[in-house]
mmCIF file of C-alpha atoms in Angstrom:
data_model
loop_
_atom_site.group_PDB
_atom_site.id
_atom_site.type_symbol
_atom_site.label_atom_id
_atom_site.label_comp_id
_atom_site.label_asym_id
_atom_site.label_seq_id
_atom_site.Cartn_x
_atom_site.Cartn_y
_atom_site.Cartn_z
ATOM 1 C CA MET A 1 -43.477 -62.173 -37.600
ATOM 2 C CA THR A 2 -46.899 -63.577 -38.414
ATOM 3 C CA GLU A 3 -47.689 -63.636 -34.753
ATOM 4 C CA MET A 4 -46.888 -59.956 -34.448
ATOM 5 C CA PHE A 5 -49.108 -59.035 -37.393
ATOM 6 C CA SER A 6 -51.940 -61.197 -36.102
ATOM 7 C CA THR A 7 -51.717 -59.717 -32.638
ATOM 8 C CA LEU A 8 -51.871 -56.276 -34.134
ATOM 9 C CA PHE A 9 -54.850 -57.240 -36.193
ATOM 10 C CA GLY A 10 -56.515 -58.769 -33.122
ATOM 11 C CA GLN A 11 -56.025 -55.524 -31.222
ATOM 12 C CA ASN A 12 -57.596 -53.664 -34.074
ATOM 13 C CA GLU A 13 -60.626 -55.895 -33.981
ATOM 14 C CA ALA A 14 -61.016 -55.401 -30.298
ATOM 15 C CA GLN A 15 -60.553 -51.633 -30.368
ATOM 16 C CA GLY A 16 -62.122 -50.442 -33.598
ATOM 17 C CA PRO A 17 -65.860 -49.862 -33.349
ATOM 18 C CA PRO A 18 -67.732 -51.213 -36.362
ATOM 19 C CA GLY A 19 -68.781 -48.638 -38.878
ATOM 20 C CA SER A 20 -66.522 -45.986 -37.464
ATOM 21 C CA SER A 21 -64.877 -43.326 -39.601
ATOM 22 C CA LEU A 22 -61.683 -45.341 -39.928
ATOM 23 C CA GLY A 23 -62.500 -46.365 -43.471
ATOM 24 C CA PHE A 24 -64.497 -49.551 -43.080
ATOM 25 C CA GLY A 25 -67.542 -50.039 -45.252
ATOM 26 C CA PRO A 26 -70.698 -48.302 -44.046
ATOM 27 C CA GLY A 27 -72.015 -50.392 -41.196
ATOM 28 C CA LYS A 28 -69.915 -53.291 -42.370
ATOM 29 C CA PRO A 29 -67.543 -54.909 -39.912
ATOM 30 C CA PRO A 30 -64.057 -55.750 -41.093
ATOM 31 C CA PRO A 31 -63.964 -59.063 -42.917
ATOM 32 C CA PRO A 32 -62.917 -61.971 -40.763
ATOM 33 C CA LEU A 33 -59.463 -63.238 -41.491
ATOM 34 C CA PRO A 34 -59.216 -66.861 -42.504
ATOM 35 C CA GLN A 35 -57.239 -68.990 -40.128
ATOM 36 C CA ASN A 36 -54.575 -69.907 -42.621
ATOM 37 C CA GLN A 37 -54.238 -66.462 -44.183
ATOM 38 C CA VAL A 38 -51.594 -64.108 -43.006
ATOM 39 C CA PRO A 39 -52.625 -60.464 -42.829
ATOM 40 C CA MET A 40 -50.799 -57.993 -45.027
ATOM 41 C CA ALA A 41 -49.045 -54.836 -44.029
ATOM 42 C CA GLY A 42 -51.743 -52.867 -45.869
ATOM 43 C CA GLN A 43 -54.260 -54.040 -43.314
ATOM 44 C CA MET A 44 -52.645 -52.164 -40.486
ATOM 45 C CA PRO A 45 -54.972 -49.564 -39.020
ATOM 46 C CA PRO A 46 -53.985 -45.922 -39.244
ATOM 47 C CA GLN A 47 -52.866 -44.125 -36.129
ATOM 48 C CA LEU A 48 -55.352 -41.888 -34.475
ATOM 49 C CA GLY A 49 -55.036 -38.344 -35.734
ATOM 50 C CA ASP A 50 -53.064 -39.531 -38.743
ATOM 51 C CA ASP A 51 -53.787 -37.216 -41.655
ATOM 52 C CA GLY A 52 -52.184 -39.352 -44.300
ATOM 53 C CA PRO A 53 -53.335 -39.734 -47.894
ATOM 54 C CA ALA A 54 -57.014 -40.264 -48.542
ATOM 55 C CA LEU A 55 -58.339 -43.744 -47.981
ATOM 56 C CA ARG A 56 -59.473 -45.765 -50.928
ATOM 57 C CA LYS A 57 -63.223 -45.738 -51.509
ATOM 58 C CA PRO A 58 -65.048 -48.775 -50.142
ATOM 59 C CA GLY A 59 -66.332 -49.630 -53.601
ATOM 60 C CA ALA A 60 -62.860 -49.836 -54.986
ATOM 61 C CA MET A 61 -61.632 -52.108 -52.252
ATOM 62 C CA ASN A 62 -60.757 -55.636 -53.045
ATOM 63 C CA GLU A 63 -60.414 -58.490 -50.698
ATOM 64 C CA PRO A 64 -58.191 -59.227 -48.812
ATOM 65 C CA PHE A 65 -57.212 -55.543 -48.646
ATOM 66 C CA TYR A 66 -58.998 -52.820 -46.852
ATOM 67 C CA LEU A 67 -57.834 -49.509 -45.416
ATOM 68 C CA LEU A 68 -55.653 -49.210 -48.508
ATOM 69 C CA ARG A 69 -54.443 -45.705 -49.076
ATOM 70 C CA GLU A 70 -54.011 -43.861 -52.324
ATOM 71 C CA LEU A 71 -50.420 -43.639 -53.481
ATOM 72 C CA PRO A 72 -48.961 -40.145 -53.281
ATOM 73 C CA VAL A 73 -49.213 -38.137 -56.486
ATOM 74 C CA GLY A 74 -46.051 -38.433 -58.512
ATOM 75 C CA ASN A 75 -45.725 -34.781 -59.541
ATOM 76 C CA GLU A 76 -45.707 -33.503 -55.952
ATOM 77 C CA LEU A 77 -42.677 -31.373 -55.104
ATOM 78 C CA THR A 78 -40.457 -33.290 -52.699
ATOM 79 C CA GLY A 79 -36.831 -33.453 -51.688
ATOM 80 C CA ASN A 80 -36.355 -35.862 -54.593
ATOM 81 C CA THR A 81 -35.888 -32.864 -56.890
ATOM 82 C CA ASN A 82 -33.052 -30.385 -56.565
ATOM 83 C CA LEU A 83 -34.916 -27.540 -54.906
ATOM 84 C CA ILE A 84 -32.151 -25.006 -55.536
ATOM 85 C CA THR A 85 -32.505 -25.593 -59.268
ATOM 86 C CA HIS A 86 -36.286 -25.693 -58.973
ATOM 87 C CA TYR A 87 -36.436 -22.230 -57.412
ATOM 88 C CA ASN A 88 -33.768 -20.804 -59.767
ATOM 89 C CA LEU A 89 -31.255 -20.223 -57.005
ATOM 90 C CA GLU A 90 -28.198 -21.589 -58.827
ATOM 91 C CA HIS A 91 -26.894 -18.094 -59.385
ATOM 92 C CA ALA A 92 -27.179 -17.261 -55.676
ATOM 93 C CA TYR A 93 -25.633 -20.619 -54.772
ATOM 94 C CA ASN A 94 -22.672 -20.104 -57.074
ATOM 95 C CA LYS A 95 -22.261 -16.535 -55.871
ATOM 96 C CA PHE A 96 -22.154 -17.331 -52.170
ATOM 97 C CA CYS A 97 -20.879 -20.909 -52.097
ATOM 98 C CA GLY A 98 -18.627 -20.887 -55.143
ATOM 99 C CA LYS A 99 -16.101 -18.442 -53.718
ATOM 100 C CA LYS A 100 -15.001 -17.557 -50.224
ATOM 101 C CA VAL A 101 -17.179 -14.929 -48.561
ATOM 102 C CA LYS A 102 -15.175 -12.574 -46.377
ATOM 103 C CA GLU A 103 -15.846 -12.965 -42.696
ATOM 104 C CA LYS A 104 -15.945 -9.392 -41.457
ATOM 105 C CA LEU A 105 -18.854 -6.976 -41.577
ATOM 106 C CA SER A 106 -16.559 -4.214 -42.826
ATOM 107 C CA ASN A 107 -16.032 -6.269 -46.005
ATOM 108 C CA PHE A 108 -19.786 -6.158 -46.615
ATOM 109 C CA LEU A 109 -20.103 -2.456 -45.740
ATOM 110 C CA PRO A 110 -16.728 -0.979 -46.719
ATOM 111 C CA GLU A 111 -18.034 2.586 -46.858
ATOM 112 C CA LEU A 112 -19.352 2.591 -43.320
ATOM 113 C CA PRO A 113 -17.127 4.662 -41.005
ATOM 114 C CA GLY A 114 -15.958 3.483 -37.595
ATOM 115 C CA MET A 115 -15.093 0.103 -36.128
ATOM 116 C CA ILE A 116 -18.060 -2.005 -37.164
ATOM 117 C CA ASP A 117 -16.370 -5.402 -36.762
ATOM 118 C CA CYS A 118 -16.534 -5.267 -32.966
ATOM 119 C CA PRO A 119 -19.445 -7.133 -31.353
ATOM 120 C CA GLY A 120 -22.416 -4.833 -30.852
ATOM 121 C CA THR A 121 -22.979 -6.105 -27.336
ATOM 122 C CA GLN A 122 -19.755 -4.449 -26.198
ATOM 123 C CA ASP A 123 -20.909 -0.884 -26.754
ATOM 124 C CA GLY A 124 -24.656 -1.529 -26.611
ATOM 125 C CA SER A 125 -25.124 -0.914 -30.329
ATOM 126 C CA SER A 126 -26.545 -4.345 -31.170
ATOM 127 C CA LEU A 127 -29.629 -4.644 -33.343
ATOM 128 C CA ARG A 128 -30.944 -7.326 -31.024
ATOM 129 C CA SER A 129 -31.074 -4.846 -28.132
ATOM 130 C CA LEU A 130 -32.982 -2.469 -30.399
ATOM 131 C CA ILE A 131 -35.638 -5.161 -30.874
ATOM 132 C CA ASP A 132 -35.660 -6.354 -27.270
ATOM 133 C CA LYS A 133 -35.730 -2.869 -25.798
ATOM 134 C CA PRO A 134 -37.099 -0.440 -28.367
ATOM 135 C CA PRO A 135 -36.256 3.179 -27.604
ATOM 136 C CA VAL A 136 -38.969 5.190 -25.921
ATOM 137 C CA CYS A 137 -39.736 8.005 -28.340
ATOM 138 C CA GLY A 138 -42.539 9.708 -30.182
ATOM 139 C CA ASN A 139 -43.953 8.666 -33.508
ATOM 140 C CA SER A 140 -42.709 11.622 -35.523
ATOM 141 C CA PHE A 141 -39.445 13.488 -36.049
ATOM 142 C CA SER A 142 -39.744 17.255 -35.813
ATOM 143 C CA PRO A 143 -36.917 19.685 -36.620
ATOM 144 C CA LEU A 144 -35.134 21.453 -33.771
ATOM 145 C CA THR A 145 -36.078 25.077 -33.297
ATOM 146 C CA GLY A 146 -33.821 27.828 -31.945
ATOM 147 C CA ALA A 147 -34.706 27.176 -28.327
ATOM 148 C CA LEU A 148 -34.066 23.436 -28.612
ATOM 149 C CA LEU A 149 -30.754 23.971 -30.383
ATOM 150 C CA THR A 150 -29.335 25.789 -27.386
ATOM 151 C CA GLY A 151 -28.897 22.384 -25.787
ATOM 152 C CA PHE A 152 -26.363 21.569 -28.487
ATOM 153 C CA ARG A 153 -23.972 24.421 -27.754
ATOM 154 C CA LEU A 154 -20.585 22.765 -27.438
ATOM 155 C CA HIS A 155 -17.319 23.713 -25.784
ATOM 156 C CA THR A 156 -14.467 24.528 -28.113
ATOM 157 C CA GLY A 157 -11.481 22.257 -28.444
ATOM 158 C CA PRO A 158 -10.801 18.637 -29.333
ATOM 159 C CA LEU A 159 -12.614 15.688 -27.792
ATOM 160 C CA PRO A 160 -10.870 13.576 -25.160
ATOM 161 C CA GLU A 161 -9.059 10.529 -26.578
ATOM 162 C CA GLN A 162 -11.571 7.949 -25.367
ATOM 163 C CA TYR A 163 -14.435 9.558 -27.308
ATOM 164 C CA ARG A 164 -12.641 9.800 -30.643
ATOM 165 C CA LEU A 165 -14.339 6.847 -32.246
ATOM 166 C CA MET A 166 -14.782 8.493 -35.638
ATOM 167 C CA HIS A 167 -11.057 8.454 -36.336
ATOM 168 C CA ILE A 168 -10.583 4.738 -35.762
ATOM 169 C CA GLN A 169 -10.827 2.879 -39.034
ATOM 170 C CA PRO A 170 -10.224 -0.793 -39.757
ATOM 171 C CA PRO A 171 -7.048 -1.362 -41.790
ATOM 172 C CA LYS A 172 -7.791 -1.485 -45.492
ATOM 173 C CA LYS A 173 -5.772 -3.261 -48.135
ATOM 174 C CA LYS A 174 -6.129 -1.053 -51.152
ATOM 175 C CA SER A 175 -2.508 -1.162 -52.318
ATOM 176 C CA LYS A 176 -3.220 -4.239 -54.445
ATOM 177 C CA HIS A 177 -5.558 -2.289 -56.704
ATOM 178 C CA LYS A 178 -2.953 0.386 -57.254
ATOM 179 C CA HIS A 179 -0.431 -2.203 -58.406
ATOM 180 C CA LYS A 180 -2.989 -3.654 -60.767
ATOM 181 C CA HIS A 181 -3.467 -0.283 -62.451
ATOM 182 C CA HIS A 182 0.244 -0.041 -63.129
ATOM 183 C CA ARG A 183 0.505 -3.587 -64.426
ATOM 184 C CA PRO A 184 -0.452 -2.957 -68.065
ATOM 185 C CA GLN A 185 2.443 -0.542 -68.455
ATOM 186 C CA ASP A 186 4.934 -3.212 -67.440
ATOM 187 C CA PRO A 187 6.766 -4.881 -70.320
ATOM 188 C CA LEU A 188 6.545 -8.248 -68.565
ATOM 189 C CA PRO A 189 3.781 -10.646 -69.674
ATOM 190 C CA GLN A 190 0.589 -10.523 -67.617
ATOM 191 C CA GLU A 191 0.367 -14.287 -67.195
ATOM 192 C CA THR A 192 2.626 -14.220 -64.144
ATOM 193 C CA PRO A 193 0.476 -13.382 -61.135
ATOM 194 C CA SER A 194 1.704 -10.573 -58.919
ATOM 195 C CA ASP A 195 1.493 -12.613 -55.742
ATOM 196 C CA SER A 196 3.644 -15.440 -57.067
ATOM 197 C CA ASP A 197 6.557 -13.134 -57.894
ATOM 198 C CA PRO A 198 8.192 -12.170 -54.633
ATOM 199 C CA LYS A 199 11.445 -11.137 -56.309
ATOM 200 C CA LYS A 200 9.760 -8.271 -58.102
ATOM 201 C CA LYS A 201 8.258 -6.951 -54.909
ATOM 202 C CA LYS A 202 11.612 -7.239 -53.167
ATOM 203 C CA LYS A 203 13.299 -5.439 -56.025
ATOM 204 C CA LYS A 204 10.833 -2.589 -55.779
ATOM 205 C CA ARG A 205 11.297 -2.415 -52.053
ATOM 206 C CA ASP A 206 15.067 -2.501 -52.478
ATOM 207 C CA ASP A 207 14.878 0.230 -55.082
ATOM 208 C CA ASP A 208 12.943 2.571 -52.875
ATOM 209 C CA PRO A 209 15.770 3.365 -50.417
ATOM 210 C CA ASP A 210 18.186 3.885 -53.319
ATOM 211 C CA ARG A 211 15.785 6.320 -54.919
ATOM 212 C CA LYS A 212 15.388 8.112 -51.635
ATOM 213 C CA LYS A 213 19.188 8.350 -51.276
ATOM 214 C CA LYS A 214 19.497 9.716 -54.795
ATOM 215 C CA LYS A 215 16.768 12.249 -54.116
ATOM 216 C CA LYS A 216 18.455 13.285 -50.895
ATOM 217 C CA ASP A 217 21.777 13.698 -52.711
ATOM 218 C CA LYS A 218 20.073 15.805 -55.375
ATOM 219 C CA LYS A 219 18.494 17.988 -52.706
ATOM 220 C CA LYS A 220 21.815 18.405 -50.924
ATOM 221 C CA LYS A 221 23.462 19.385 -54.210
ATOM 222 C CA LYS A 222 20.699 21.895 -54.862
ATOM 223 C CA VAL A 223 21.065 23.377 -51.379
ATOM 224 C CA ARG A 224 24.848 23.570 -51.812
ATOM 225 C CA LEU A 225 24.438 25.255 -55.181
ATOM 226 C CA PHE A 226 21.936 27.680 -53.708
ATOM 227 C CA ILE A 227 24.267 28.510 -50.789
ATOM 228 C CA GLU A 228 27.241 28.897 -53.108
ATOM 229 C CA THR A 229 25.367 31.129 -55.549
ATOM 230 C CA SER A 230 23.791 33.185 -52.776
ATOM 231 C CA SER A 231 27.175 33.633 -51.053
ATOM 232 C CA SER A 232 28.766 34.636 -54.349
ATOM 233 C CA VAL A 233 25.941 37.149 -54.905
ATOM 234 C CA ILE A 234 26.460 38.560 -51.418
ATOM 235 C CA MET A 235 30.188 38.766 -52.027
ATOM 236 C CA CYS A 236 29.533 40.686 -55.245
ATOM 237 C CA PHE A 237 27.439 43.209 -53.310
ATOM 238 C CA TYR A 238 30.228 43.699 -50.875
ATOM 239 C CA MET B 1 -38.553 -4.159 -55.944
ATOM 240 C CA ALA B 2 -34.956 -3.008 -56.353
ATOM 241 C CA GLU B 3 -36.052 0.635 -56.607
ATOM 242 C CA LYS B 4 -37.427 0.515 -53.081
ATOM 243 C CA PHE B 5 -34.121 -0.740 -51.756
ATOM 244 C CA ASP B 6 -32.178 1.775 -53.834
ATOM 245 C CA ASN B 7 -34.246 4.575 -52.350
ATOM 246 C CA LEU B 8 -33.637 3.370 -48.797
ATOM 247 C CA GLU B 9 -29.962 2.731 -49.509
ATOM 248 C CA GLU B 10 -29.544 6.246 -50.863
ATOM 249 C CA HIS B 11 -31.180 7.801 -47.786
ATOM 250 C CA LEU B 12 -29.119 5.639 -45.446
ATOM 251 C CA GLU B 13 -25.888 6.598 -47.209
ATOM 252 C CA LYS B 14 -26.752 10.292 -46.965
ATOM 253 C CA PHE B 15 -27.632 9.868 -43.306
ATOM 254 C CA ILE B 16 -24.380 8.068 -42.520
ATOM 255 C CA GLU B 17 -22.345 10.679 -44.385
ATOM 256 C CA ASN B 18 -24.095 13.441 -42.449
ATOM 257 C CA ILE B 19 -23.373 11.679 -39.155
ATOM 258 C CA ARG B 20 -19.720 11.241 -40.163
ATOM 259 C CA GLN B 21 -19.421 14.961 -40.893
ATOM 260 C CA LEU B 22 -21.140 15.709 -37.583
ATOM 261 C CA GLY B 23 -18.578 13.543 -35.831
ATOM 262 C CA ILE B 24 -15.721 15.418 -37.484
ATOM 263 C CA ILE B 25 -17.179 18.798 -36.496
ATOM 264 C CA VAL B 26 -17.702 17.669 -32.912
ATOM 265 C CA SER B 27 -14.285 15.994 -32.581
ATOM 266 C CA ASP B 28 -12.518 19.361 -32.781
ATOM 267 C CA PHE B 29 -15.203 21.936 -32.156
ATOM 268 C CA GLN B 30 -14.659 25.594 -33.017
ATOM 269 C CA PRO B 31 -16.999 28.475 -32.081
ATOM 270 C CA SER B 32 -17.596 29.180 -35.754
ATOM 271 C CA SER B 33 -18.818 25.597 -36.248
ATOM 272 C CA GLN B 34 -21.976 26.077 -34.156
ATOM 273 C CA ALA B 35 -24.102 27.178 -37.117
ATOM 274 C CA VAL B 36 -22.917 24.222 -39.207
ATOM 275 C CA LEU B 37 -23.543 21.873 -36.297
ATOM 276 C CA ASN B 38 -27.115 23.132 -35.937
ATOM 277 C CA GLN B 39 -27.628 22.659 -39.665
ATOM 278 C CA LYS B 40 -26.223 19.118 -39.527
ATOM 279 C CA LEU B 41 -28.483 18.259 -36.592
ATOM 280 C CA ASN B 42 -31.528 19.326 -38.573
ATOM 281 C CA PHE B 43 -30.211 17.394 -41.595
ATOM 282 C CA MET B 44 -30.063 14.369 -39.330
ATOM 283 C CA ILE B 45 -33.717 14.815 -38.380
ATOM 284 C CA SER B 46 -34.776 15.253 -41.999
ATOM 285 C CA GLY B 47 -32.709 12.141 -42.832
ATOM 286 C CA LEU B 48 -34.601 10.167 -40.204
ATOM 287 C CA GLN B 49 -37.872 11.450 -41.647
ATOM 288 C CA ASP B 50 -36.823 10.232 -45.115
ATOM 289 C CA ILE B 51 -35.916 6.809 -43.738
ATOM 290 C CA GLU B 52 -39.241 6.684 -41.914
ATOM 291 C CA LYS B 53 -41.026 7.355 -45.224
ATOM 292 C CA CYS B 54 -39.241 4.369 -46.809
ATOM 293 C CA ARG B 55 -40.783 2.109 -44.170
ATOM 294 C CA GLN B 56 -44.161 2.255 -45.912
ATOM 295 C CA GLN B 57 -42.683 0.838 -49.112
ATOM 296 C CA LEU B 58 -41.004 -2.101 -47.372
ATOM 297 C CA HIS B 59 -43.858 -3.563 -45.383
ATOM 298 C CA GLU B 60 -43.784 -6.952 -47.072
ATOM 299 C CA ILE B 61 -40.044 -7.463 -46.608
ATOM 300 C CA ASN B 62 -39.207 -10.010 -43.947
ATOM 301 C CA VAL B 63 -35.710 -10.180 -42.509
ATOM 302 C CA PRO B 64 -34.713 -13.301 -40.577
ATOM 303 C CA LEU B 65 -33.685 -12.506 -37.005
ATOM 304 C CA GLU B 66 -30.577 -14.664 -37.374
ATOM 305 C CA VAL B 67 -29.156 -12.062 -39.769
ATOM 306 C CA PHE B 68 -29.165 -9.534 -36.937
ATOM 307 C CA GLU B 69 -27.090 -11.913 -34.845
ATOM 308 C CA TYR B 70 -24.488 -12.048 -37.597
ATOM 309 C CA ILE B 71 -24.388 -8.256 -37.834
ATOM 310 C CA ASP B 72 -24.217 -7.886 -34.043
ATOM 311 C CA GLN B 73 -21.218 -10.206 -33.980
ATOM 312 C CA GLY B 74 -19.470 -8.106 -36.626
ATOM 313 C CA ARG B 75 -19.815 -10.847 -39.225
ATOM 314 C CA ASN B 76 -20.701 -10.541 -42.873
ATOM 315 C CA PRO B 77 -24.476 -11.194 -43.252
ATOM 316 C CA GLN B 78 -23.789 -12.849 -46.608
ATOM 317 C CA LEU B 79 -22.385 -15.729 -44.575
ATOM 318 C CA TYR B 80 -25.916 -16.341 -43.312
ATOM 319 C CA THR B 81 -27.193 -16.634 -46.886
ATOM 320 C CA LYS B 82 -24.306 -18.931 -47.708
ATOM 321 C CA GLU B 83 -24.920 -21.179 -44.719
ATOM 322 C CA CYS B 84 -28.662 -21.240 -45.446
ATOM 323 C CA LEU B 85 -28.072 -22.375 -49.019
ATOM 324 C CA GLU B 86 -25.550 -24.995 -47.929
ATOM 325 C CA ARG B 87 -27.912 -26.282 -45.238
ATOM 326 C CA ALA B 88 -30.814 -26.395 -47.726
ATOM 327 C CA LEU B 89 -28.733 -28.375 -50.204
ATOM 328 C CA ALA B 90 -27.512 -30.781 -47.513
ATOM 329 C CA ARG B 91 -31.081 -31.395 -46.282
ATOM 330 C CA ASN B 92 -32.265 -31.745 -49.870
ATOM 331 C CA GLU B 93 -29.643 -34.424 -50.454
ATOM 332 C CA GLN B 94 -30.540 -36.191 -47.205
ATOM 333 C CA VAL B 95 -34.234 -36.305 -48.121
ATOM 334 C CA LYS B 96 -33.406 -37.489 -51.621
ATOM 335 C CA GLY B 97 -31.288 -40.265 -50.111
ATOM 336 C CA LYS B 98 -34.155 -41.300 -47.877
ATOM 337 C CA ILE B 99 -36.636 -41.278 -50.765
ATOM 338 C CA ASP B 100 -34.289 -43.333 -52.935
ATOM 339 C CA THR B 101 -33.735 -45.836 -50.128
ATOM 340 C CA MET B 102 -37.443 -46.125 -49.416
ATOM 341 C CA THR B 103 -38.171 -46.596 -53.128
ATOM 342 C CA LYS B 104 -35.621 -49.397 -53.285
ATOM 343 C CA PHE B 105 -37.051 -50.918 -50.112
ATOM 344 C CA LYS B 106 -40.566 -50.771 -51.528
ATOM 345 C CA SER B 107 -39.627 -52.484 -54.771
ATOM 346 C CA LEU B 108 -37.672 -55.129 -52.873
ATOM 347 C CA LEU B 109 -40.537 -55.687 -50.448
ATOM 348 C CA ILE B 110 -43.052 -56.035 -53.267
ATOM 349 C CA SER B 111 -40.856 -58.466 -55.156
ATOM 350 C CA GLU B 112 -40.308 -60.559 -52.027
ATOM 351 C CA LEU B 113 -43.990 -60.442 -51.084
ATOM 352 C CA SER B 114 -44.873 -61.503 -54.609
ATOM 353 C CA LYS B 115 -42.855 -64.649 -54.080
ATOM 354 C CA VAL B 116 -44.547 -65.517 -50.771
ATOM 355 C CA PHE B 117 -48.066 -64.177 -51.473
ATOM 356 C CA PRO B 118 -48.412 -64.256 -55.266
ATOM 357 C CA GLU B 119 -52.211 -64.120 -55.327
ATOM 358 C CA GLU B 120 -52.512 -61.252 -52.897
ATOM 359 C CA MET B 121 -49.799 -59.330 -54.628
ATOM 360 C CA SER B 122 -51.420 -59.763 -58.008
ATOM 361 C CA LYS B 123 -54.587 -58.298 -56.503
ATOM 362 C CA TYR B 124 -52.589 -55.537 -54.929
ATOM 363 C CA LYS B 125 -51.000 -54.735 -58.275
ATOM 364 C CA ALA B 126 -54.415 -54.749 -59.870
ATOM 365 C CA ILE B 127 -55.509 -52.059 -57.436
ATOM 366 C CA HIS B 128 -52.392 -49.924 -57.520
ATOM 367 C CA GLY B 129 -51.394 -50.602 -61.072
ATOM 368 C CA GLU B 130 -48.190 -51.972 -62.472
ATOM 369 C CA ASP B 131 -46.208 -48.954 -61.381
ATOM 370 C CA ALA B 132 -46.627 -49.974 -57.747
ATOM 371 C CA PRO B 133 -43.081 -51.218 -57.223
ATOM 372 C CA SER B 134 -41.545 -47.945 -58.419
#
């Protein structure tokens, strides 16, 4: 250990020109090290091009130390402090990291029509391609006059299937909200969450076909009544 | 700041709605729709002009390019913000761990050096003050 330090120090002596800008006293060579004294870590020369803290002034230096650096200022902003709290980002942190953020782009832009969850590279609609290859166009937008609009005369009739992109919409789950609106009218307590009650859902689903049957029966009865009454009316005429 | 975004958002929404209506007209085109189509096309141009005007108000806004990658992949750009915050916190904790470890190492080194080189260390403490081991 001591050998290593001494060899380092020896190298320094050999390399460092006296009175250089490495922090030695003006025109004063580094003090010779006594034979029995072990050099300290603080004596190690700085690396070339090292822009560390300012060196201590020669006047303030005490033997056996030289090239001592000033300690870093305590109030400097470092990773020791919670930087999220420091920059008042707790709200943003809780908002984005507290709950699960939905994966798809359509969850972020629900009002945007079309299939926006597909990768943009597939149909050449990526923003990256817009940056890499900006469209060649003029600097201003001018309205189309009558002559220019003739180019937009279209054939009548529907578009072929492969071009009907406007009609394709990602599946939306809006039924949950509807159920929530009806909840307050229910006599059952609200503490029970809707998802944890599969029986209720089943019941509703089971009820639906019955209701449909009843409605159908009612309709049939009405039709029968109508036919009977109309036939009786016709008979009366005859 | 928010007003600038609101203005742009409003223009973008109008533009998108106009494009959607244009798509509907074009998807099943009727001869009587030509006048409406021409009108919608000019609305589109005026919409682009409005968006262009918003550009002047948003000169100082910088958007990280990584966000575009998220959007291009059909992913929610809020995930980028989330991952950025998580990464920042993780790095913050790592740096804090390093600082704490180095502080402990420094105090231990000074205490050990004080045992072996008491005179030198007393001088060192005289230079750096008593708070040196901290």
